């Protein structure tokens, strides 16, 4: 009897394939908002540019309430001084830094004062959901070394624009637009009135769940390329290429970013013979241990530092 039963055939509607293709089409009216123009290399910088230091560093942060906190930082170690010879000259130095932080969902105030007389201040204020104002300032005892800058960042539906103004008649503007769900293109212009210099630049960023590729070129002679491959949720590999077609300087580097359960390890090696490693280990809740190492084979110089962060 089973052989007498005709086989059942499944008929696929002709409109099903058309519907699937329509779903795969890009909705250009609903593209994601890109990251700011100044942060297009942030994944590569996170792996290739850790904040290395030399000597001893101790940071302590005490929260007074949910929004306000005080910080203390002590650093001791040698500092390089400019020299015309190939030999690196270092002198021992020490600094103490006092800071105050106010962090609110719409307002962030950060201030730092050092024993050498420097005063740093940062402000970030979200005026609306789309408009943010940022301000940075540094005051020093040295003449002509103090500076300040204001940034106005506007976040659109699928684009970001920014306008900058700073002392020394510095003006700048940038625009970054999502072209597809993965590709963003943009450009920037600037004018430094004090130095009578101007420039224009273009950039592109392609991003997926597994990789980020960025390219940037400017009329000042800079060409910057970066690529980050996300091997897994904990491991990333990065590389960058920097070239200045005016000075003919070329630098390339490769690095890694490895996030473990209790620590984070980053490192790189570049074409100048400089090798860097940076380790951050969480010893306990609110207690981190830091190791920093850098060896410059070309200059025959090395830097080693360790630190402790509390709070």
Coordinates of C-alpha atoms in Angstrom, one line a residue:
X1 CA 0.0 0.0 0.0
X2 CA 2.9 2.3 0.7
X3 CA 4.0 2.1 -2.8
X4 CA 0.6 3.1 -4.1
X5 CA 0.7 6.4 -2.1
X6 CA 1.9 9.2 -4.4
X7 CA 4.9 11.2 -3.1
X8 CA 4.0 14.5 -1.4
X9 CA 5.5 17.5 -3.2
X10 CA 6.1 20.8 -1.6
X11 CA 5.3 23.8 -3.7
X12 CA 7.3 27.0 -3.0
X13 CA 5.4 30.1 -3.8
X14 CA 7.0 32.1 -6.6
X15 CA 6.8 35.2 -4.4
X16 CA 8.9 33.7 -1.6
X17 CA 12.2 34.1 -3.3
X18 CA 11.3 37.6 -4.3
X19 CA 10.4 38.4 -0.7
X20 CA 13.7 37.0 0.5
X21 CA 15.7 39.1 -1.9
X22 CA 13.7 42.2 -1.0
X23 CA 14.6 41.6 2.7
X24 CA 18.3 41.4 1.8
X25 CA 18.2 44.9 0.1
X26 CA 19.8 47.7 2.1
X27 CA 17.4 50.2 3.6
X28 CA 19.3 53.4 2.8
X29 CA 16.7 55.4 4.8
X30 CA 17.6 53.6 8.0
X31 CA 21.4 53.5 8.2
X32 CA 23.2 53.3 11.5
X33 CA 24.9 56.4 13.0
X34 CA 28.7 56.3 12.6
X35 CA 31.3 57.0 15.2
X36 CA 32.9 60.5 15.4
X37 CA 35.5 61.3 12.8
X38 CA 38.2 61.7 15.4
X39 CA 37.6 58.2 16.7
X40 CA 37.8 56.2 13.4
X41 CA 41.0 54.5 14.5
X42 CA 39.9 53.7 18.1
X43 CA 40.1 49.9 17.9
X44 CA 43.6 50.0 16.4
X45 CA 44.7 52.6 18.9
X46 CA 43.4 50.6 21.8
X47 CA 45.7 47.7 20.8
X48 CA 48.7 49.5 19.4
X49 CA 48.9 52.6 21.6
X50 CA 48.6 51.6 25.3
X51 CA 49.5 54.3 27.8
X52 CA 53.0 53.0 28.6
X53 CA 55.0 54.6 31.4
X54 CA 58.4 54.3 33.1
X55 CA 59.0 54.0 36.8
X56 CA 56.3 53.8 39.6
X57 CA 52.7 55.0 39.4
X58 CA 50.0 54.9 42.1
X59 CA 46.4 56.0 41.5
X60 CA 43.7 56.3 44.1
X61 CA 40.1 57.3 43.5
X62 CA 37.6 57.9 46.3
X63 CA 34.0 58.3 45.5
X64 CA 32.2 60.8 47.8
X65 CA 28.7 60.0 46.3
X66 CA 27.3 58.5 43.1
X67 CA 28.4 61.5 41.0
X68 CA 31.4 63.2 42.7
X69 CA 34.8 61.6 43.3
X70 CA 38.4 62.7 44.2
X71 CA 41.5 61.2 42.8
X72 CA 45.2 61.2 43.8
X73 CA 48.1 60.1 41.6
X74 CA 51.8 59.8 42.4
X75 CA 54.4 59.0 39.7
X76 CA 58.2 58.6 40.0
X77 CA 60.5 57.8 37.2
X78 CA 62.9 59.2 34.6
X79 CA 61.9 61.8 32.0
X80 CA 63.6 62.1 28.6
X81 CA 65.0 65.5 27.7
X82 CA 65.7 66.7 24.1
X83 CA 69.2 66.0 22.9
X84 CA 71.0 66.5 19.6
X85 CA 73.0 63.3 20.1
X86 CA 71.6 59.8 19.4
X87 CA 72.0 58.9 23.0
X88 CA 68.9 59.1 25.2
X89 CA 69.3 61.4 28.2
X90 CA 67.0 60.9 31.2
X91 CA 66.6 62.8 34.5
X92 CA 64.8 61.5 37.6
X93 CA 61.4 63.2 38.2
X94 CA 58.4 62.8 40.5
X95 CA 54.9 64.3 40.3
X96 CA 51.7 64.4 42.4
X97 CA 48.4 65.0 40.7
X98 CA 45.1 65.9 42.4
X99 CA 41.9 65.5 40.6
X100 CA 38.2 66.1 41.0
X101 CA 35.5 64.4 38.9
X102 CA 31.8 65.0 38.5
X103 CA 30.0 62.5 36.3
X104 CA 26.3 62.8 35.5
X105 CA 24.4 61.2 32.6
X106 CA 24.3 64.6 30.8
X107 CA 27.3 66.4 32.3
X108 CA 30.9 65.4 32.9
X109 CA 33.5 67.7 34.7
X110 CA 37.1 66.5 35.2
X111 CA 39.9 68.6 36.6
X112 CA 43.6 67.9 37.3
X113 CA 46.3 70.0 39.0
X114 CA 50.0 68.9 39.2
X115 CA 52.8 70.0 41.4
X116 CA 54.7 71.5 38.4
X117 CA 51.9 74.1 38.0
X118 CA 49.9 72.5 35.2
X119 CA 46.1 72.6 35.3
X120 CA 44.0 70.4 33.1
X121 CA 40.2 70.6 32.7
X122 CA 37.7 68.7 30.6
X123 CA 34.0 69.3 30.1
X124 CA 31.4 67.3 28.3
X125 CA 27.8 68.5 28.2
X126 CA 25.0 66.9 26.4
X127 CA 22.7 69.8 25.6
X128 CA 20.2 67.6 23.8
X129 CA 20.1 64.0 22.6
X130 CA 21.9 65.0 19.4
X131 CA 24.1 68.0 20.4
X132 CA 27.1 67.7 22.7
X133 CA 29.6 70.4 23.7
X134 CA 33.1 69.4 24.7
X135 CA 35.9 71.7 26.1
X136 CA 39.5 71.0 26.9
X137 CA 42.0 73.4 28.5
X138 CA 45.5 73.3 29.9
X139 CA 47.2 76.1 31.8
X140 CA 50.9 76.1 32.4
X141 CA 53.5 78.5 33.8
X142 CA 55.5 78.3 30.5
X143 CA 54.7 81.1 28.1
X144 CA 52.7 80.3 25.0
X145 CA 52.1 76.7 26.2
X146 CA 48.6 77.1 27.5
X147 CA 45.8 76.2 25.2
X148 CA 42.1 75.6 25.0
X149 CA 39.6 74.1 22.6
X150 CA 35.8 73.8 22.2
X151 CA 34.1 71.0 20.2
X152 CA 30.5 71.0 19.0
X153 CA 29.4 67.5 18.1
X154 CA 26.1 66.9 16.4
X155 CA 24.7 63.4 16.0
X156 CA 22.3 62.9 13.2
X157 CA 20.3 59.8 12.2
X158 CA 23.0 58.4 9.9
X159 CA 25.8 61.0 10.1
X160 CA 28.0 63.0 12.6
X161 CA 29.3 66.5 12.2
X162 CA 31.7 68.4 14.4
X163 CA 33.0 71.9 14.6
X164 CA 36.2 72.9 16.6
X165 CA 37.5 76.2 17.7
X166 CA 40.7 76.8 19.7
X167 CA 43.2 79.4 20.7
X168 CA 45.7 80.5 18.1
X169 CA 42.9 81.1 15.6
X170 CA 42.4 77.3 15.2
X171 CA 39.2 76.3 13.3
X172 CA 38.2 72.8 12.2
X173 CA 35.2 71.0 10.9
X174 CA 34.5 67.3 10.1
X175 CA 31.6 65.3 8.6
X176 CA 31.1 61.5 8.7
X177 CA 28.3 59.8 6.8
X178 CA 27.1 56.2 6.7
X179 CA 26.9 55.1 3.1
X180 CA 25.9 51.4 3.8
X181 CA 25.3 49.5 7.0
X182 CA 29.1 48.7 7.1
X183 CA 30.8 51.6 5.2
X184 CA 31.2 55.2 6.3
X185 CA 32.9 58.0 4.5
X186 CA 33.8 61.6 5.5
X187 CA 36.2 64.4 5.5
X188 CA 37.6 67.2 7.6
X189 CA 39.1 70.7 7.1
X190 CA 41.1 72.9 9.4
X191 CA 42.7 76.4 9.5
X192 CA 45.5 77.4 12.0
X193 CA 45.6 81.1 11.7
X194 CA 48.6 81.5 14.1
X195 CA 50.8 79.4 11.9
X196 CA 49.1 80.3 8.6
X197 CA 48.4 76.6 7.8
X198 CA 45.4 74.9 6.4
X199 CA 44.5 71.4 5.4
X200 CA 41.9 69.0 4.2
X201 CA 41.5 65.3 4.7
X202 CA 39.3 62.3 3.7
X203 CA 38.6 59.1 5.5
X204 CA 36.7 55.8 5.2
X205 CA 35.8 53.1 7.6
X206 CA 34.5 49.6 6.9
X207 CA 33.2 47.6 9.9
X208 CA 31.7 44.2 10.4
X209 CA 31.2 41.9 13.4
X210 CA 34.7 40.4 12.8
X211 CA 36.8 43.2 11.5
X212 CA 37.4 47.0 11.2
X213 CA 39.4 48.6 8.3
X214 CA 40.1 52.3 8.2
X215 CA 41.9 54.6 5.7
X216 CA 42.7 58.2 6.0
X217 CA 44.6 60.7 3.9
X218 CA 45.3 64.4 4.4
X219 CA 46.8 67.3 2.4
X220 CA 49.5 67.6 5.2
X221 CA 51.1 64.5 3.8
X222 CA 49.7 61.9 6.2
X223 CA 48.4 58.6 5.0
X224 CA 47.1 56.3 7.7
X225 CA 45.8 52.8 7.3
X226 CA 44.6 50.4 10.1
X227 CA 43.1 47.0 10.3
X228 CA 41.7 45.1 13.3
X229 CA 40.6 41.4 13.2
X230 CA 38.5 40.1 16.0
X231 CA 39.6 36.5 16.3
X232 CA 37.1 35.9 19.2
X233 CA 35.3 37.9 21.9
X234 CA 38.6 38.0 23.9
X235 CA 41.3 38.2 21.2
X236 CA 41.9 40.9 18.6
X237 CA 44.8 41.4 16.2
X238 CA 45.7 44.8 14.9
X239 CA 48.0 46.5 12.4
X240 CA 48.6 50.0 11.1
X241 CA 50.6 51.8 8.4
X242 CA 51.6 55.4 8.7
X243 CA 53.2 57.3 5.8
X244 CA 54.1 60.9 5.2
X245 CA 54.7 61.6 1.5
X246 CA 56.3 64.9 2.2
X247 CA 58.9 63.8 4.8
X248 CA 59.0 60.2 3.4
X249 CA 58.6 58.8 7.0
X250 CA 57.1 55.3 7.1
X251 CA 56.1 53.3 10.1
X252 CA 54.2 50.0 10.3
X253 CA 53.2 48.0 13.4
X254 CA 51.3 44.9 14.4
X255 CA 49.8 44.2 17.8
X256 CA 47.4 42.2 19.8
X257 CA 44.7 42.6 22.5
X258 CA 44.0 39.6 24.8
X259 CA 41.3 39.9 27.4
X260 CA 41.4 37.1 30.1
X261 CA 39.1 36.6 33.0
X262 CA 41.3 38.6 35.4
X263 CA 43.6 40.6 33.2
X264 CA 44.1 42.3 29.9
X265 CA 47.3 42.0 27.9
X266 CA 48.2 44.3 25.0
X267 CA 51.4 44.5 22.9
X268 CA 52.9 45.6 19.6
X269 CA 56.1 45.6 17.6
X270 CA 56.8 48.3 14.9
X271 CA 59.1 48.7 12.0
X272 CA 61.4 51.0 14.1
X273 CA 62.4 48.1 16.3
X274 CA 60.3 49.1 19.2
X275 CA 58.5 46.4 21.2
X276 CA 55.8 47.2 23.8
X277 CA 53.8 45.1 26.3
X278 CA 51.1 46.4 28.7
X279 CA 49.4 44.2 31.3
X280 CA 46.5 45.2 33.5
X281 CA 45.5 42.6 36.1
X282 CA 42.6 42.8 38.5
X283 CA 43.7 41.6 41.9
X284 CA 40.5 42.3 43.7
X285 CA 37.4 44.4 43.3
X286 CA 38.7 48.0 42.8
X287 CA 42.3 46.9 42.9
X288 CA 44.4 46.6 39.7
X289 CA 48.0 45.9 39.1
X290 CA 49.8 47.3 36.0
X291 CA 53.0 46.3 34.3
X292 CA 54.4 48.4 31.4
X293 CA 57.5 47.5 29.3
X294 CA 59.0 49.0 26.1
X295 CA 62.3 48.2 24.4
X296 CA 63.6 50.4 21.6
X297 CA 66.3 48.3 19.8
X298 CA 67.2 51.1 17.4
X299 CA 67.9 53.6 20.2
X300 CA 69.1 50.9 22.6
X301 CA 66.7 52.2 25.2
X302 CA 64.2 50.5 27.4
X303 CA 61.4 51.5 29.7
X304 CA 59.9 49.5 32.5
X305 CA 57.1 50.6 34.9
X306 CA 54.7 49.1 37.4
X307 CA 51.7 50.6 39.0
X308 CA 48.8 50.1 41.3
X309 CA 45.2 51.5 40.9
X310 CA 42.8 51.6 43.8
X311 CA 39.2 52.6 43.4

